Amino acid sequence: MAEDFDLEFGGGRKKKPREEQRPTDLGPLMFAALAIILLAFFILLVSMATIDSSKRIEALGSLLGTFGALGGGISPKPGEMVGRGGVRTASQRFIASLSLFQELVKARGLEKEILLQGGFKGFTISLSSGVMFGPGAGELLPKSYVLLDTVKFIIADGQKRFRVRIEGHTDDLPFSNARYESNWELSVARAISVLRYILRDTGIKGDQLEAVGFAEFRPKSKNDSPENRARNRRVDIVFLSKKPPRDLDPKKVIDVKGFKFTF
């Protein structure tokens, strides 16, 4: 009986030949998949940059603010970054801002032009003049605004613990143009340009900042090659601790990618 059923309803029915499927264009699909993978990878980098899992949300909240600055959107004011739990403490915001700045430098491939050096008594953000200014100019280039906007967060969130000195530096080649008569004038003008940009935000107090120019007299490297001279042409944003740490208790020291800070 089962065999009859199969013959009548199954085996006796002829299958229609399937139409051949035309190959589709996989280009847009592959591009979308690659974009999603890159986005996930970048978010993972930001999460790894934080101290522990409790800081991950903080860093991602800061990341949104920076994307706002990059894309023309609305970004939070310095000192007022908001996460899921509301406004964070200054020390938490400081850590997130510092990590975010390092990730922004890496994302733009500026590790050789922008350096972060620090220790227990303070730290320095060193920005190459080529990233900030045109040749022989003291006015900021528009491409420097995003970097300085991120530096503003670091300054605002750390101003209770640090005072900030903005230093202009040049190489040793004699310099003079219609506006600046020497390296002294140029180094001072560049430091003041950075200072003015930072002070545009009311969240940063002017009495916590100072600007100085050192011309060619505090070089990082010997002025014996074009590469070394380029390293010496820079603006250093120096964060000086108002109160040196009383002890080195590891529980009271925060480590951000090898740079230690006490709060």
Coordinates of C-alpha atoms in Angstrom, one line a residue:
M1 CA 0.0 0.0 0.0
A2 CA 2.8 2.3 0.8
E3 CA 4.4 1.6 -2.5
D4 CA 1.2 2.4 -4.3
F5 CA 1.1 5.8 -2.5
D6 CA 4.6 6.6 -3.5
L7 CA 4.0 5.7 -7.1
E8 CA 0.8 7.7 -7.3
F9 CA 1.8 10.9 -5.5
G10 CA 5.6 10.8 -5.5
G11 CA 7.3 8.6 -8.0
G12 CA 4.9 9.3 -10.9
R13 CA 5.3 13.1 -10.7
K14 CA 7.9 14.6 -12.9
K15 CA 10.0 17.5 -11.5
K16 CA 10.3 20.7 -13.5
P17 CA 13.9 21.6 -14.4
R18 CA 15.2 24.5 -12.3
E19 CA 16.0 27.7 -13.9
E20 CA 19.7 28.6 -13.6
Q21 CA 20.3 31.5 -11.2
R22 CA 22.2 34.4 -12.6
P23 CA 25.2 35.5 -10.6
T24 CA 24.6 38.6 -8.6
D25 CA 27.0 41.5 -8.0
L26 CA 28.6 40.9 -4.6
G27 CA 30.6 44.1 -4.5
P28 CA 28.2 46.2 -2.4
L29 CA 27.6 43.3 0.0
M30 CA 31.3 42.8 0.5
F31 CA 31.8 46.5 1.0
A32 CA 29.0 46.7 3.6
A33 CA 30.4 43.7 5.5
L34 CA 33.9 45.2 5.5
A35 CA 32.6 48.5 6.9
I36 CA 30.8 46.6 9.7
I37 CA 33.9 44.7 10.6
L38 CA 36.1 47.9 10.7
L39 CA 33.5 49.6 12.9
A40 CA 33.4 46.7 15.3
F41 CA 37.2 46.6 15.3
F42 CA 37.5 50.3 16.1
I43 CA 35.0 50.0 19.0
L44 CA 37.0 47.1 20.3
L45 CA 40.2 49.2 20.3
V46 CA 38.5 51.9 22.3
S47 CA 37.2 49.3 24.8
M48 CA 40.7 47.9 25.2
A49 CA 42.2 51.3 25.8
T50 CA 40.3 51.8 29.0
I51 CA 41.5 50.6 32.4
D52 CA 38.7 48.0 33.1
S53 CA 35.2 47.2 32.1
S54 CA 33.7 49.9 34.3
K55 CA 35.5 52.5 32.1
R56 CA 34.4 51.1 28.7
I57 CA 31.1 52.9 28.7
E58 CA 32.9 56.1 29.6
A59 CA 35.3 55.9 26.7
L60 CA 32.5 55.1 24.3
G61 CA 30.6 58.1 25.5
S62 CA 33.6 60.2 24.8
L63 CA 33.9 58.6 21.4
L64 CA 30.4 59.9 20.5
G65 CA 31.5 63.4 21.4
T66 CA 34.5 63.2 19.1
F67 CA 32.5 61.8 16.2
G68 CA 30.3 64.8 16.7
A69 CA 33.3 67.1 16.3
L70 CA 34.6 65.1 13.3
G71 CA 31.2 64.9 11.5
G72 CA 30.0 68.4 12.2
G73 CA 27.5 67.2 14.9
I74 CA 27.0 68.5 18.4
S75 CA 29.8 67.5 20.8
P76 CA 29.6 68.0 24.6
K77 CA 31.4 70.9 26.2
P78 CA 34.8 70.2 27.9
G79 CA 34.2 69.1 31.4
E80 CA 30.6 67.9 30.7
M81 CA 30.9 64.5 29.1
V82 CA 27.9 62.4 29.9
G83 CA 27.6 58.6 30.0
R84 CA 24.8 56.2 30.9
G85 CA 25.2 56.9 34.5
G86 CA 25.0 60.7 34.1
V87 CA 27.9 63.2 34.4
R88 CA 31.1 61.4 35.4
T89 CA 33.7 62.5 37.9
A90 CA 36.6 64.7 36.6
S91 CA 39.1 61.8 37.1
Q92 CA 37.0 59.4 35.1
R93 CA 36.5 61.9 32.3
F94 CA 40.2 62.7 32.3
I95 CA 41.1 59.0 31.8
A96 CA 38.5 58.6 29.0
S97 CA 39.7 61.8 27.3
L98 CA 43.3 60.8 27.4
S99 CA 42.6 57.4 26.0
L100 CA 40.4 58.9 23.3
F101 CA 43.2 61.3 22.3
Q102 CA 45.6 58.4 21.9
E103 CA 43.2 56.5 19.7
L104 CA 42.5 59.6 17.6
V105 CA 46.2 60.0 17.0
K106 CA 46.5 56.4 15.9
A107 CA 43.4 56.5 13.7
R108 CA 45.0 59.5 11.8
G109 CA 48.4 57.9 11.6
L110 CA 50.1 60.7 13.5
E111 CA 52.1 58.7 16.0
K112 CA 55.4 60.2 14.7
E113 CA 54.0 63.8 14.7
I114 CA 52.3 63.7 18.1
L115 CA 53.9 62.2 21.2
L116 CA 52.7 61.7 24.7
Q117 CA 55.3 61.5 27.4
G118 CA 54.5 61.3 31.1
G119 CA 55.2 60.2 34.6
F120 CA 54.1 60.8 38.2
K121 CA 54.8 64.5 38.3
G122 CA 53.1 65.4 35.0
F123 CA 53.1 64.7 31.3
T124 CA 53.5 66.4 27.9
I125 CA 51.5 66.3 24.7
S126 CA 54.0 67.2 21.9
L127 CA 52.5 68.3 18.6
S128 CA 54.6 68.8 15.5
S129 CA 54.4 72.2 14.0
G130 CA 53.7 70.6 10.6
V131 CA 50.4 69.3 11.9
M132 CA 49.4 72.7 13.4
F133 CA 50.9 75.5 11.2
G134 CA 52.0 76.3 7.7
P135 CA 55.7 77.1 7.0
G136 CA 56.7 80.2 8.9
A137 CA 53.1 80.9 10.0
G138 CA 51.7 81.5 13.5
E139 CA 48.0 80.9 12.7
L140 CA 46.5 77.5 13.3
L141 CA 45.6 75.3 10.3
P142 CA 41.9 74.1 10.3
K143 CA 43.1 70.5 10.3
S144 CA 44.5 71.0 13.8
Y145 CA 41.1 71.9 15.3
V146 CA 39.9 68.3 15.9
L147 CA 43.1 67.4 17.7
L148 CA 42.9 70.5 19.9
D149 CA 39.2 69.9 20.6
T150 CA 40.2 66.6 22.1
V151 CA 43.1 68.2 24.0
K152 CA 40.5 70.7 25.5
F153 CA 38.7 67.7 27.2
I154 CA 42.0 66.6 28.8
I155 CA 42.7 70.1 30.0
A156 CA 39.2 70.7 31.3
D157 CA 39.0 67.4 33.1
G158 CA 42.4 67.7 34.6
Q159 CA 42.6 71.4 35.5
K160 CA 42.0 70.7 39.2
R161 CA 45.1 68.5 39.4
F162 CA 47.3 70.1 36.7
R163 CA 48.4 73.5 35.6
V164 CA 49.1 73.7 31.8
R165 CA 52.0 75.4 30.1
I166 CA 51.9 75.8 26.3
E167 CA 55.4 76.0 24.8
G168 CA 56.4 77.0 21.3
H169 CA 59.6 75.6 19.9
T170 CA 61.5 76.0 16.6
D171 CA 64.7 74.7 15.0
D172 CA 68.0 76.5 14.9
L173 CA 67.8 77.9 11.4
P174 CA 67.7 81.7 11.3
F175 CA 64.2 82.9 10.5
S176 CA 62.6 86.2 9.5
N177 CA 59.6 87.3 7.5
A178 CA 57.3 90.3 7.2
R179 CA 55.5 89.3 10.4
Y180 CA 58.0 87.6 12.6
E181 CA 61.6 88.9 12.9
S182 CA 63.1 85.8 14.6
N183 CA 62.4 82.4 16.0
W184 CA 61.6 84.0 19.3
E185 CA 58.6 85.8 17.8
L186 CA 57.4 82.8 15.9
S187 CA 57.6 80.4 18.8
V188 CA 55.7 82.8 21.0
A189 CA 53.0 83.4 18.3
R190 CA 52.4 79.7 17.9
A191 CA 52.0 79.1 21.6
I192 CA 49.6 82.0 21.9
S193 CA 47.6 80.7 18.9
V194 CA 47.1 77.4 20.7
L195 CA 46.2 79.2 24.0
R196 CA 43.6 81.4 22.3
Y197 CA 41.9 78.4 20.7
I198 CA 41.8 76.5 23.9
L199 CA 40.3 79.5 25.8
R200 CA 37.4 79.7 23.4
D201 CA 35.6 77.2 25.7
T202 CA 34.3 78.7 29.0
G203 CA 34.8 75.4 30.8
I204 CA 38.6 76.0 30.9
K205 CA 39.9 78.6 33.3
G206 CA 42.5 81.1 32.0
D207 CA 44.3 81.2 35.3
Q208 CA 45.3 77.6 34.9
L209 CA 47.1 78.2 31.6
E210 CA 50.3 80.0 30.4
A211 CA 52.0 80.4 27.1
V212 CA 55.8 80.7 26.5
G213 CA 58.2 80.6 23.6
F214 CA 61.6 79.1 23.7
A215 CA 62.7 79.6 20.1
E216 CA 65.5 77.0 19.2
F217 CA 67.0 76.8 22.7
R218 CA 65.2 73.7 24.0
P219 CA 65.6 71.1 21.2
K220 CA 64.4 67.5 21.5
S221 CA 67.1 66.4 19.0
K222 CA 70.3 67.7 17.6
N223 CA 69.7 70.1 14.7
D224 CA 71.9 68.1 12.4
S225 CA 69.4 66.8 9.8
P226 CA 66.0 67.8 8.3
E227 CA 64.3 65.1 10.2
N228 CA 65.7 66.2 13.6
R229 CA 64.9 69.8 12.8
A230 CA 61.3 68.8 12.1
R231 CA 61.1 67.1 15.5
N232 CA 62.3 70.3 17.2
R233 CA 59.6 72.5 15.5
R234 CA 56.7 71.7 17.8
V235 CA 54.2 73.0 20.4
D236 CA 54.4 71.2 23.7
I237 CA 51.3 71.2 26.0
V238 CA 52.8 70.5 29.4
F239 CA 50.6 69.3 32.3
L240 CA 52.3 70.0 35.6
S241 CA 51.0 68.4 38.7
K242 CA 49.9 71.0 41.3
K243 CA 50.6 68.5 44.1
P244 CA 53.2 65.8 43.7
P245 CA 52.1 62.4 44.8
R246 CA 52.7 61.6 48.4
D247 CA 53.2 57.9 47.9
L248 CA 53.4 55.3 45.1
D249 CA 50.5 53.2 46.4
P250 CA 49.5 51.1 43.3
K251 CA 45.8 51.3 44.5
K252 CA 45.9 55.1 44.1
V253 CA 47.7 55.2 40.8
I254 CA 45.9 55.0 37.5
D255 CA 47.8 53.5 34.5
V256 CA 46.7 54.6 31.0
K257 CA 48.7 52.7 28.4
G258 CA 51.9 52.8 30.5
F259 CA 51.5 56.4 31.7
K260 CA 50.7 56.6 35.4
F261 CA 48.6 59.3 37.0
T262 CA 47.6 59.9 40.6
F263 CA 44.2 61.2 41.7

